[in-house]
mmCIF file with all atom_site columns, N, CA and C in Angstrom:
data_model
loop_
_atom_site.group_PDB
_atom_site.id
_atom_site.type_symbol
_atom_site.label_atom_id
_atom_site.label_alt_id
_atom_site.label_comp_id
_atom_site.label_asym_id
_atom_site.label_entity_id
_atom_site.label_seq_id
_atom_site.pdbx_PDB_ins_code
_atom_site.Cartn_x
_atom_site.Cartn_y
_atom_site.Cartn_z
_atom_site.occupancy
_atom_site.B_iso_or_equiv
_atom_site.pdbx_formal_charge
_atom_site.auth_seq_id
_atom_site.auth_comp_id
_atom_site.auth_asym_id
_atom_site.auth_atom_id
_atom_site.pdbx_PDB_model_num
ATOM 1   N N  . UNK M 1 1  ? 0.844   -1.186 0.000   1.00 0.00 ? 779 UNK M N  1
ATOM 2   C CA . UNK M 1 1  ? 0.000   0.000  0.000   1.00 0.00 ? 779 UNK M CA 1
ATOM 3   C C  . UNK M 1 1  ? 0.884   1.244  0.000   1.00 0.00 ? 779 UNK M C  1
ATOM 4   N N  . UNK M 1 2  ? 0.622   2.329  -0.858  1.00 0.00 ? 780 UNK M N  1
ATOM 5   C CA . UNK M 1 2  ? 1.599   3.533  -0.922  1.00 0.00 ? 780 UNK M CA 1
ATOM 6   C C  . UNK M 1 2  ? 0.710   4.221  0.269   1.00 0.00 ? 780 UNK M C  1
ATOM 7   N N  . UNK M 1 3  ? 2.065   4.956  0.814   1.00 0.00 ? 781 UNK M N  1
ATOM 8   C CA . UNK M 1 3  ? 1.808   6.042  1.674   1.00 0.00 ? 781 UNK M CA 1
ATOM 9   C C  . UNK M 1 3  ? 0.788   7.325  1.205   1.00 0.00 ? 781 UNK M C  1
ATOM 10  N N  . UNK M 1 4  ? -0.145  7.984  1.623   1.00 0.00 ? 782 UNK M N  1
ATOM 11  C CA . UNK M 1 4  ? -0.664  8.559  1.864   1.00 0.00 ? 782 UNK M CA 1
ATOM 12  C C  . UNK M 1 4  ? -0.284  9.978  1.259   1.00 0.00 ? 782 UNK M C  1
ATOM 13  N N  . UNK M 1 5  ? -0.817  10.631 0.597   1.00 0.00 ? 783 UNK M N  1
ATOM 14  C CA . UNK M 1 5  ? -0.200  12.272 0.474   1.00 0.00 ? 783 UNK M CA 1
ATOM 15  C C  . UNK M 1 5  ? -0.982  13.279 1.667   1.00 0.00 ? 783 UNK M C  1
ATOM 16  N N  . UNK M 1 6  ? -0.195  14.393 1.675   1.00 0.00 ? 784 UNK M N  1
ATOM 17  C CA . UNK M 1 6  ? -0.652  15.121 2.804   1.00 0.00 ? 784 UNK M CA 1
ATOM 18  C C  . UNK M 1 6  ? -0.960  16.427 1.536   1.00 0.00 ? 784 UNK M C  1
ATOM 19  N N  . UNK M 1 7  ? -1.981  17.297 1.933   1.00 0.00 ? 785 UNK M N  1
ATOM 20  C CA . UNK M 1 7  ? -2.061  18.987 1.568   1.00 0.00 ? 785 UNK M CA 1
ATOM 21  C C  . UNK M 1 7  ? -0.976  19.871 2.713   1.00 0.00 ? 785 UNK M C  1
ATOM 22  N N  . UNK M 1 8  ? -1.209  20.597 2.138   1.00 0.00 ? 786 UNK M N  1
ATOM 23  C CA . UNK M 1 8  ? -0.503  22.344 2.742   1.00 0.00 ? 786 UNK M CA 1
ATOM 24  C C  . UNK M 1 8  ? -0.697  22.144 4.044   1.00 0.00 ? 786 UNK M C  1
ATOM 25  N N  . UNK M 1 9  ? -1.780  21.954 4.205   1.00 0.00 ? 787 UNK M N  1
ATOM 26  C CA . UNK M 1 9  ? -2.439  22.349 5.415   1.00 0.00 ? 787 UNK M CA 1
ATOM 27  C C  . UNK M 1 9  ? -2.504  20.968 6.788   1.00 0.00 ? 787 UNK M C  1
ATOM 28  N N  . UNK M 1 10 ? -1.836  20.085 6.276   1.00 0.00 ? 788 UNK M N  1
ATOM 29  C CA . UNK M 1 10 ? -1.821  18.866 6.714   1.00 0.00 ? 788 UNK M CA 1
ATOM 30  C C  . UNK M 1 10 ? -1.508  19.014 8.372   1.00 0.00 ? 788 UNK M C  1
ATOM 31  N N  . UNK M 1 11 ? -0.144  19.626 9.142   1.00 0.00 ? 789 UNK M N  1
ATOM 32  C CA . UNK M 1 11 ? 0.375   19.982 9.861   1.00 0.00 ? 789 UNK M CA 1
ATOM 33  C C  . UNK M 1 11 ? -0.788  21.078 10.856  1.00 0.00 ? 789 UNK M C  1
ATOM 34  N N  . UNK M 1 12 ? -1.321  22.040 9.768   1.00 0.00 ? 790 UNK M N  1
ATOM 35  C CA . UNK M 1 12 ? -2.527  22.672 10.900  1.00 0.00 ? 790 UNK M CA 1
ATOM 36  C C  . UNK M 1 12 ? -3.625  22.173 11.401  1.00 0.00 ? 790 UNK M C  1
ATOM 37  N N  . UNK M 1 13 ? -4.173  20.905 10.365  1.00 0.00 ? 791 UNK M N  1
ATOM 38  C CA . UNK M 1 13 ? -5.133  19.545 11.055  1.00 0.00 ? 791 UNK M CA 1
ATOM 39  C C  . UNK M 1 13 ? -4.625  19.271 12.378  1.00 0.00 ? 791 UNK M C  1
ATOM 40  N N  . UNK M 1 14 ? -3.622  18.485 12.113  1.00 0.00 ? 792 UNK M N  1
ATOM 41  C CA . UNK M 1 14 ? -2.937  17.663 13.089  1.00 0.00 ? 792 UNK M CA 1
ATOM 42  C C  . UNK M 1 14 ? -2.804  18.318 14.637  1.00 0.00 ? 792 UNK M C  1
ATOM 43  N N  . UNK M 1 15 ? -2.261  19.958 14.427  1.00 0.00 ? 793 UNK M N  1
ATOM 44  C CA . UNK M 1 15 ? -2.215  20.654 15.381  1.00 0.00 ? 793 UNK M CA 1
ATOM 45  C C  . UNK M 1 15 ? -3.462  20.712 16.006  1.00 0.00 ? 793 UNK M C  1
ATOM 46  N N  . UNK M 1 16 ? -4.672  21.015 15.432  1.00 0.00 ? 794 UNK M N  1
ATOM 47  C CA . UNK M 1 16 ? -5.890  21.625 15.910  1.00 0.00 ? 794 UNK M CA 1
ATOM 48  C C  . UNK M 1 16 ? -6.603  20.497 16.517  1.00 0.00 ? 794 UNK M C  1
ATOM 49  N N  . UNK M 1 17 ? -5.609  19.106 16.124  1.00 0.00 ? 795 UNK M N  1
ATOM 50  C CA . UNK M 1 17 ? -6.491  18.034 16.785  1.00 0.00 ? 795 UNK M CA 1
ATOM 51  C C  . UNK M 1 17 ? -7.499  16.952 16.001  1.00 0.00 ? 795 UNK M C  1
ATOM 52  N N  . UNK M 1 18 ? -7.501  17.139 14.499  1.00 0.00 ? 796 UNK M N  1
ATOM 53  C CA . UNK M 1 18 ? -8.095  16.662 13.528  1.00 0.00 ? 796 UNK M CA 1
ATOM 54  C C  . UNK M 1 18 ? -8.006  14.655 13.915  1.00 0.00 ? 796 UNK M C  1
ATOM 55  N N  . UNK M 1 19 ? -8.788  14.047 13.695  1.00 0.00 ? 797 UNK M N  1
ATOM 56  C CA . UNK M 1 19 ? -8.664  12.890 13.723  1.00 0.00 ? 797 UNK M CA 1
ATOM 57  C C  . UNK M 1 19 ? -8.309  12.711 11.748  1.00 0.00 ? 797 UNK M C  1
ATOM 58  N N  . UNK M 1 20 ? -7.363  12.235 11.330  1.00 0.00 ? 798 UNK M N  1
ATOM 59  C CA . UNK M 1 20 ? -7.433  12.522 9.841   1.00 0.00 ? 798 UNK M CA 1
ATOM 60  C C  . UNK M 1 20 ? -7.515  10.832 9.506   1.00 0.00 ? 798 UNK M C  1
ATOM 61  N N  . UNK M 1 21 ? -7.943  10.777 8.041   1.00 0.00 ? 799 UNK M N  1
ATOM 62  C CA . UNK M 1 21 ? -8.123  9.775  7.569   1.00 0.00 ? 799 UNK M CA 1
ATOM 63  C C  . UNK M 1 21 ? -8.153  9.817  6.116   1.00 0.00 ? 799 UNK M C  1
ATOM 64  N N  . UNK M 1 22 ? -8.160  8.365  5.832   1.00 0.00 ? 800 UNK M N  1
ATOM 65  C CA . UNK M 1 22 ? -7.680  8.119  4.614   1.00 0.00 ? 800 UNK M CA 1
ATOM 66  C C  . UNK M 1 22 ? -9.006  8.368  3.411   1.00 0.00 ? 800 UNK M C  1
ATOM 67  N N  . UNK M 1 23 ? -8.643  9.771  2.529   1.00 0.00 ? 801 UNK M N  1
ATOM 68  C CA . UNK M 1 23 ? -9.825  10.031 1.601   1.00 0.00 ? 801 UNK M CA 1
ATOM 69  C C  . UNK M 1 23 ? -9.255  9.851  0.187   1.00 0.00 ? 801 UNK M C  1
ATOM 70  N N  . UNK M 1 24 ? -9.687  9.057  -0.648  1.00 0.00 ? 802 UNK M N  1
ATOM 71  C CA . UNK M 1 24 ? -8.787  9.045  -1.968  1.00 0.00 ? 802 UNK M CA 1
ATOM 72  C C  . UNK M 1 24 ? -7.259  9.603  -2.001  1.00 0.00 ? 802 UNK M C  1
ATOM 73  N N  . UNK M 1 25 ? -7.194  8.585  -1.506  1.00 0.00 ? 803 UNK M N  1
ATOM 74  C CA . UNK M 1 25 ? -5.340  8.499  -0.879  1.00 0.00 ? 803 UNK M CA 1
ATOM 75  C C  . UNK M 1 25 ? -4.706  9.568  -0.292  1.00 0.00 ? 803 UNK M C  1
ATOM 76  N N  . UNK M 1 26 ? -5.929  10.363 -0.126  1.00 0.00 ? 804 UNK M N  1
ATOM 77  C CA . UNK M 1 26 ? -4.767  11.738 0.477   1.00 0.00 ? 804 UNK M CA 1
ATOM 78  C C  . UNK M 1 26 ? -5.589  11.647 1.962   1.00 0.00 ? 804 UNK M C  1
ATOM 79  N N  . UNK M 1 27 ? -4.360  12.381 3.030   1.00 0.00 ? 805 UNK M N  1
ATOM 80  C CA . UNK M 1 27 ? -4.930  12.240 4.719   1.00 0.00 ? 805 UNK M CA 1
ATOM 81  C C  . UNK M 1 27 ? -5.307  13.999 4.983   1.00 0.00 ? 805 UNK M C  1
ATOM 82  N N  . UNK M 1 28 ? -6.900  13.040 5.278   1.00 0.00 ? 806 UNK M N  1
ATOM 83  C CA . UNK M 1 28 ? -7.510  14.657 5.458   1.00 0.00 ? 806 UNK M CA 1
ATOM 84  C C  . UNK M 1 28 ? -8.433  14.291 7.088   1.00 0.00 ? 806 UNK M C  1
ATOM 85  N N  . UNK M 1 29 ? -8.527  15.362 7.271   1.00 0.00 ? 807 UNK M N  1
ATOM 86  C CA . UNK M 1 29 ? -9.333  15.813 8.635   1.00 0.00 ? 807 UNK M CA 1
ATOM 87  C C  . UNK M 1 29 ? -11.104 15.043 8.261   1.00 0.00 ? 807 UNK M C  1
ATOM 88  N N  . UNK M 1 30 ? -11.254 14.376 9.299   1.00 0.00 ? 808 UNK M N  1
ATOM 89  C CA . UNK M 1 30 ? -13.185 14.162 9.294   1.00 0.00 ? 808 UNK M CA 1
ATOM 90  C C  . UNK M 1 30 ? -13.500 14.779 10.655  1.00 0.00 ? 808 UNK M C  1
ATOM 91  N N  . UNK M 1 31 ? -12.990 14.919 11.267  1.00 0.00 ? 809 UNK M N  1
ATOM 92  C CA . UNK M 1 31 ? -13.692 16.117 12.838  1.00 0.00 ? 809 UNK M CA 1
ATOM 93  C C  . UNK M 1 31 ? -12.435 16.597 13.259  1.00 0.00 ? 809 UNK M C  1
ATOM 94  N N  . UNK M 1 32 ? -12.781 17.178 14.526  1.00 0.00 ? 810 UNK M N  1
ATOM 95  C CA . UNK M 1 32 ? -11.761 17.853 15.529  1.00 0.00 ? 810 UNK M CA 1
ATOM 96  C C  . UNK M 1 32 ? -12.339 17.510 16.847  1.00 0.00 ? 810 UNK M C  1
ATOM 97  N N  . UNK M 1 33 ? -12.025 17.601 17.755  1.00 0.00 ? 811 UNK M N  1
ATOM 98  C CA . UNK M 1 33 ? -12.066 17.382 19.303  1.00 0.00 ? 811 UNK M CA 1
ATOM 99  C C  . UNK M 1 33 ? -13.363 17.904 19.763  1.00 0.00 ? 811 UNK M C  1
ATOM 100 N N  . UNK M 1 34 ? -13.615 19.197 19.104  1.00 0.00 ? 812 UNK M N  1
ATOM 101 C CA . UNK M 1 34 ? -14.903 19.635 19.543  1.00 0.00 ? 812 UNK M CA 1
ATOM 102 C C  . UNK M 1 34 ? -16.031 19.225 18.629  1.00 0.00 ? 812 UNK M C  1
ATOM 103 N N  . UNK M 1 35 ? -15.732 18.572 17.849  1.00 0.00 ? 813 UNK M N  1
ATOM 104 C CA . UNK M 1 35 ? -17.051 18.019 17.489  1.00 0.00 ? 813 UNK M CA 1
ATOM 105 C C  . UNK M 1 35 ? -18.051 18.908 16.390  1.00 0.00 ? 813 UNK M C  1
ATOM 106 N N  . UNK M 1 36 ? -18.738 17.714 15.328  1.00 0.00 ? 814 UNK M N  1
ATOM 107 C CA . UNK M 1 36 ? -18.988 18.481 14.520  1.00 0.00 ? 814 UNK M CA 1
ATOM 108 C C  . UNK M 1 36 ? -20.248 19.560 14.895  1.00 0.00 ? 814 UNK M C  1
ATOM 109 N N  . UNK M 1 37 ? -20.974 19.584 15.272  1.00 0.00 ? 815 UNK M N  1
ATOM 110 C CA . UNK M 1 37 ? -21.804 20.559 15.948  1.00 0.00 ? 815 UNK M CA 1
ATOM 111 C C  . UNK M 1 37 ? -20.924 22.037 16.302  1.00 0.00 ? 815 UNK M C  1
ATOM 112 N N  . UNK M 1 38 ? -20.288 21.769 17.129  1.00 0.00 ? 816 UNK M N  1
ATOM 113 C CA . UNK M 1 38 ? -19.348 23.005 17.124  1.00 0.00 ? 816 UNK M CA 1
ATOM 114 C C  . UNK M 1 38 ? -18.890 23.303 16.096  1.00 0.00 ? 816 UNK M C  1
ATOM 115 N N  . UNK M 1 39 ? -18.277 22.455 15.275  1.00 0.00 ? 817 UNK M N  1
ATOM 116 C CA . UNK M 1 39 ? -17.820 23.136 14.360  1.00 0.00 ? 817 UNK M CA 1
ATOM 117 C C  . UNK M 1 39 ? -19.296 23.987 13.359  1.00 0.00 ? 817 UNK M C  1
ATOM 118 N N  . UNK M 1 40 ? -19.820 23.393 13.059  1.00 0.00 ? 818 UNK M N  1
ATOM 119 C CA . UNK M 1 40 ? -20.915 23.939 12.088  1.00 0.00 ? 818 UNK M CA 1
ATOM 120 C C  . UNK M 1 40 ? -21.605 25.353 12.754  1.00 0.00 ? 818 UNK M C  1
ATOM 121 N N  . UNK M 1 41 ? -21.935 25.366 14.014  1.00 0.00 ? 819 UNK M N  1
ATOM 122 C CA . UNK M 1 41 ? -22.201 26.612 14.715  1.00 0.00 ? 819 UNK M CA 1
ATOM 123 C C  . UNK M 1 41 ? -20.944 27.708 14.429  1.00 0.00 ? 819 UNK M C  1
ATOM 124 N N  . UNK M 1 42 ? -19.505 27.476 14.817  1.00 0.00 ? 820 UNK M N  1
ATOM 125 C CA . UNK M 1 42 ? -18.839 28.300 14.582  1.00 0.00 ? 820 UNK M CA 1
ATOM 126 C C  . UNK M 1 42 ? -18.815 28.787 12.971  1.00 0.00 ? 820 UNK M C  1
ATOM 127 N N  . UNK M 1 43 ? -19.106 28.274 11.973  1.00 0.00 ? 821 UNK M N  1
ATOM 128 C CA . UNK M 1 43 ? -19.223 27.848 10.441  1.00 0.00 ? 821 UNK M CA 1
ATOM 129 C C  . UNK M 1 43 ? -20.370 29.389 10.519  1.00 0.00 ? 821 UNK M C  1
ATOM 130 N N  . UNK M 1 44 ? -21.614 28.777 10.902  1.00 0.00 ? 822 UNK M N  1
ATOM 131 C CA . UNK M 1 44 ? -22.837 29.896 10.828  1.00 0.00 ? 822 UNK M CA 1
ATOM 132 C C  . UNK M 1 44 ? -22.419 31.198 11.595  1.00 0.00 ? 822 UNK M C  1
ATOM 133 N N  . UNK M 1 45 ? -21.540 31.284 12.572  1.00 0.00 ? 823 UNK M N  1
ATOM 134 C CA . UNK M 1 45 ? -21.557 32.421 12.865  1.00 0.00 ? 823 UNK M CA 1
ATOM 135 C C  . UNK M 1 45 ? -20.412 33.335 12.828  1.00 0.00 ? 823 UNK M C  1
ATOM 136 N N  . UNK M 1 46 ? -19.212 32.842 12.308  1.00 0.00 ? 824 UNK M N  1
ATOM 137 C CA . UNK M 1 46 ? -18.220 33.350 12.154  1.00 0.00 ? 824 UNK M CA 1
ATOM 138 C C  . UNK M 1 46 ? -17.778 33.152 10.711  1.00 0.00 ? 824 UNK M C  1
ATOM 139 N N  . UNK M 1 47 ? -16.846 32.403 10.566  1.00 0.00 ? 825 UNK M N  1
ATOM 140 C CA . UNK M 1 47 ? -15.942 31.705 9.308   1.00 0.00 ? 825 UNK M CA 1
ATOM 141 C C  . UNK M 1 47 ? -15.320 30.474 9.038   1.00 0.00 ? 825 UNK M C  1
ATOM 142 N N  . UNK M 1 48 ? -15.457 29.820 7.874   1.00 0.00 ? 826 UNK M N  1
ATOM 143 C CA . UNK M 1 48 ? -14.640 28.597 8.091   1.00 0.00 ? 826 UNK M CA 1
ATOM 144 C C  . UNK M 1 48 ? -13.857 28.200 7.110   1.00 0.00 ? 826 UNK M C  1
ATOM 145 N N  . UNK M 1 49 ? -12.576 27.734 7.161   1.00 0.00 ? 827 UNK M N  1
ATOM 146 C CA . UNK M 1 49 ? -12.075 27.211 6.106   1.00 0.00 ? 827 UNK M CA 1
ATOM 147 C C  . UNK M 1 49 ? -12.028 25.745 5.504   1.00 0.00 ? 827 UNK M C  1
ATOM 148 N N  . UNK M 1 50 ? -12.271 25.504 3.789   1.00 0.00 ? 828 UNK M N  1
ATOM 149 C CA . UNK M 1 50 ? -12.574 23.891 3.643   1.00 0.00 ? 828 UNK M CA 1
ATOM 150 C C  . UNK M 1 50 ? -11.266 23.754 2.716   1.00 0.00 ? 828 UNK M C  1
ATOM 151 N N  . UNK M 1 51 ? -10.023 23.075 3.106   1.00 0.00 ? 829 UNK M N  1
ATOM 152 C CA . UNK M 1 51 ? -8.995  22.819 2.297   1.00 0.00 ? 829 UNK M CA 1
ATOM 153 C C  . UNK M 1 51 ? -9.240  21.701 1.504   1.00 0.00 ? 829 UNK M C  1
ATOM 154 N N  . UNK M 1 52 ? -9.635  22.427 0.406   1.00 0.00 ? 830 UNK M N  1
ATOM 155 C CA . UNK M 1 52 ? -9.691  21.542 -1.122  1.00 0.00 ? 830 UNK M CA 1
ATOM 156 C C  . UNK M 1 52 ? -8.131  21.317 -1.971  1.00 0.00 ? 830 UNK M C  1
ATOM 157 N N  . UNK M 1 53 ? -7.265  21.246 -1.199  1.00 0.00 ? 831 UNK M N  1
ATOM 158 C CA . UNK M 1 53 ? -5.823  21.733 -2.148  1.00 0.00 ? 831 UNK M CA 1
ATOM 159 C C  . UNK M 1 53 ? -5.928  20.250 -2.916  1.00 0.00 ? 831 UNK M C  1
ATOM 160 N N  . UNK M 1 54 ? -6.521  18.997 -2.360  1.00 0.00 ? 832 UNK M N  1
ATOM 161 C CA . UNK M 1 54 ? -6.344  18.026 -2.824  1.00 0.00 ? 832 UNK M CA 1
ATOM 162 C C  . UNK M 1 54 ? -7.221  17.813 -3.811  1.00 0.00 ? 832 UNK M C  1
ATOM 163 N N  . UNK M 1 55 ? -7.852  18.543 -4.214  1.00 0.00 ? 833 UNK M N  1
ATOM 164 C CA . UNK M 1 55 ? -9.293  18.316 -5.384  1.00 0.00 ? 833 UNK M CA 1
ATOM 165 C C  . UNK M 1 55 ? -8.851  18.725 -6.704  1.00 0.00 ? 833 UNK M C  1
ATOM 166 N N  . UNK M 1 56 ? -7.692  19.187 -7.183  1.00 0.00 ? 834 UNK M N  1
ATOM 167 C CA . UNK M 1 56 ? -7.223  20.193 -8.430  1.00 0.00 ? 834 UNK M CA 1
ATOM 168 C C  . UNK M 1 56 ? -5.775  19.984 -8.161  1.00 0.00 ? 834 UNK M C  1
ATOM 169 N N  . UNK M 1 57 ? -4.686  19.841 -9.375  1.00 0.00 ? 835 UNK M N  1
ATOM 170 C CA . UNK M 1 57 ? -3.690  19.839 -9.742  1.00 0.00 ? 835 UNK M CA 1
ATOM 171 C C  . UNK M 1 57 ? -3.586  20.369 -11.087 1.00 0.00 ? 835 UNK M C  1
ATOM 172 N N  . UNK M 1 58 ? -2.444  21.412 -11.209 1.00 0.00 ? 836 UNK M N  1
ATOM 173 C CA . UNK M 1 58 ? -1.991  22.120 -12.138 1.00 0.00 ? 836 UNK M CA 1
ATOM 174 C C  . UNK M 1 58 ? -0.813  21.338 -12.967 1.00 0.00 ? 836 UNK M C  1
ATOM 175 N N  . UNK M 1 59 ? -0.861  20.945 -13.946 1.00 0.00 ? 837 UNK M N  1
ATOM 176 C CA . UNK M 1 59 ? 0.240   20.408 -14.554 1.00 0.00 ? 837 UNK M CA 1
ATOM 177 C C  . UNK M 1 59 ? 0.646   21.637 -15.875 1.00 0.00 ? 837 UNK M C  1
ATOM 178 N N  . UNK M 1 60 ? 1.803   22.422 -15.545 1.00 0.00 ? 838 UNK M N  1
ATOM 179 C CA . UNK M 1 60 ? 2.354   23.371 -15.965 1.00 0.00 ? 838 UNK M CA 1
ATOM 180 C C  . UNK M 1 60 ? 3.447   23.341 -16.668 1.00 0.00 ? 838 UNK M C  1
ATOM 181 N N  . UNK M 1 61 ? 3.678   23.175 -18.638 1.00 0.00 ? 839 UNK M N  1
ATOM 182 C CA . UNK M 1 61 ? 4.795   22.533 -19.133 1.00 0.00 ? 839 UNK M CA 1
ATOM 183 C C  . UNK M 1 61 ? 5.064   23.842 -20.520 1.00 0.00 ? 839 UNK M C  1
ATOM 184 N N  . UNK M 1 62 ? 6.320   23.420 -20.897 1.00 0.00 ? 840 UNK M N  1
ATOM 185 C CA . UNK M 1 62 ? 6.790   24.373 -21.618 1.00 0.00 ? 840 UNK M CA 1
ATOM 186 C C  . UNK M 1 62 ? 8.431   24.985 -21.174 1.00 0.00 ? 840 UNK M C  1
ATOM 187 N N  . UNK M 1 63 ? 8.638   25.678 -22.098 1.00 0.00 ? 841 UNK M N  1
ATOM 188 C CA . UNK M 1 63 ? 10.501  26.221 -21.740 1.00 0.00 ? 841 UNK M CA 1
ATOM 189 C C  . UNK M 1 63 ? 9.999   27.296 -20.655 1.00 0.00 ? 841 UNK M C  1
ATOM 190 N N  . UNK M 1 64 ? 8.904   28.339 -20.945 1.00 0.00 ? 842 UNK M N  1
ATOM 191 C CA . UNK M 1 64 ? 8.784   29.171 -19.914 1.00 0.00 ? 842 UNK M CA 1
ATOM 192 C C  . UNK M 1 64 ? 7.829   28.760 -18.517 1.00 0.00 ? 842 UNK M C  1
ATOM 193 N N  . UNK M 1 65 ? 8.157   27.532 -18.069 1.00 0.00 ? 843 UNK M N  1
ATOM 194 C CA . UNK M 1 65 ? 7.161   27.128 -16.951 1.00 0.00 ? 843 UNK M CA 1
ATOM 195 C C  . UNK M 1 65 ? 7.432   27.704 -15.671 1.00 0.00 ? 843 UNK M C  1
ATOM 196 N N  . UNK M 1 66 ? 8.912   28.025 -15.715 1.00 0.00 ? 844 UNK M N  1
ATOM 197 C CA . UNK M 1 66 ? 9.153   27.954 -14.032 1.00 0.00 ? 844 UNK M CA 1
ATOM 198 C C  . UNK M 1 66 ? 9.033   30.205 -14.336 1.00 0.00 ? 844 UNK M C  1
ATOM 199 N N  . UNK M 1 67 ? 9.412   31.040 -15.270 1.00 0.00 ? 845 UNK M N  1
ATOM 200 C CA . UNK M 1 67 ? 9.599   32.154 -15.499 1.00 0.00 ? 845 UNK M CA 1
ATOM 201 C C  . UNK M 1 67 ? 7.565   32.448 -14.935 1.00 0.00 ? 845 UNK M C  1
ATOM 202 N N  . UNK M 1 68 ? 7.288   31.805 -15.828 1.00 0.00 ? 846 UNK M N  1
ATOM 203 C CA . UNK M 1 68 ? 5.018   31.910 -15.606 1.00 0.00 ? 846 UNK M CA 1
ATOM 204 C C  . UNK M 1 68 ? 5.226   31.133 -13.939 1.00 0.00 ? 846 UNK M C  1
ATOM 205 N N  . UNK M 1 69 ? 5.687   30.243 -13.373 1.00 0.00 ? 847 UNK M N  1
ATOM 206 C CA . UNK M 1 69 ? 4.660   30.258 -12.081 1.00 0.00 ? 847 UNK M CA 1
ATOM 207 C C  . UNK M 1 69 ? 5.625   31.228 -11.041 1.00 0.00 ? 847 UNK M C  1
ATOM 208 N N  . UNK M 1 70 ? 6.814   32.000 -11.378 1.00 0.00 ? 848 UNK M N  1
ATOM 209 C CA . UNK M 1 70 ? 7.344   32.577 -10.444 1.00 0.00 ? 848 UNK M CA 1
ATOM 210 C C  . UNK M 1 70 ? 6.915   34.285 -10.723 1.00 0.00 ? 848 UNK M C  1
ATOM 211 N N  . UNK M 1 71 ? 6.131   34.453 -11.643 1.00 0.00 ? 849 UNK M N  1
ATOM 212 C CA . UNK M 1 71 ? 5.321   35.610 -11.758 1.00 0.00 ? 849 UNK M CA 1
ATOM 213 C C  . UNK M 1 71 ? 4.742   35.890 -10.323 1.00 0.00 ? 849 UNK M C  1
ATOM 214 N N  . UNK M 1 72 ? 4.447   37.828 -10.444 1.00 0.00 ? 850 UNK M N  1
ATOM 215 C CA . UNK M 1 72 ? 4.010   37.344 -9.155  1.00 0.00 ? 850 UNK M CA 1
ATOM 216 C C  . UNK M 1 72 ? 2.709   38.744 -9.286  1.00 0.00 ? 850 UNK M C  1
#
């Protein structure tokens, strides 16, 4: 079985307490400590973030690839 890929954000799951698990091979968060209720209340009344980094990949080719993604 291959190891698992992580997102960006993998390390701030982990911190916040995420129980993570295995979603189409990549390790993502399904709750946190406080539970999904909390979370969804904080969702309605404040802000929330949903890290999709794993849903989309850019495959970027050509002589000028690295000149275009270091644009800024």
């Amino acid at each position: 079985m291959s190891e698992l890929k992580r997102t960006q954000l993998y390390d701030t799951h982990v911190a916040a307490g995420a129980t993570m698990v295995d979603f189409g091979g990549w390790e993502m968060p399904i709750q946190y400590p406080t539970g999904i209720i909390t979370e969804h209340l904080y969702t309605r009344h404040f802000c929330s973030l949903f890290d999709v980094s794993h849903m989309g990949r850019l495959l970027i080719e050509g002589p000028d690839r690295w000149p275009f993604c270091s644009t800024s």
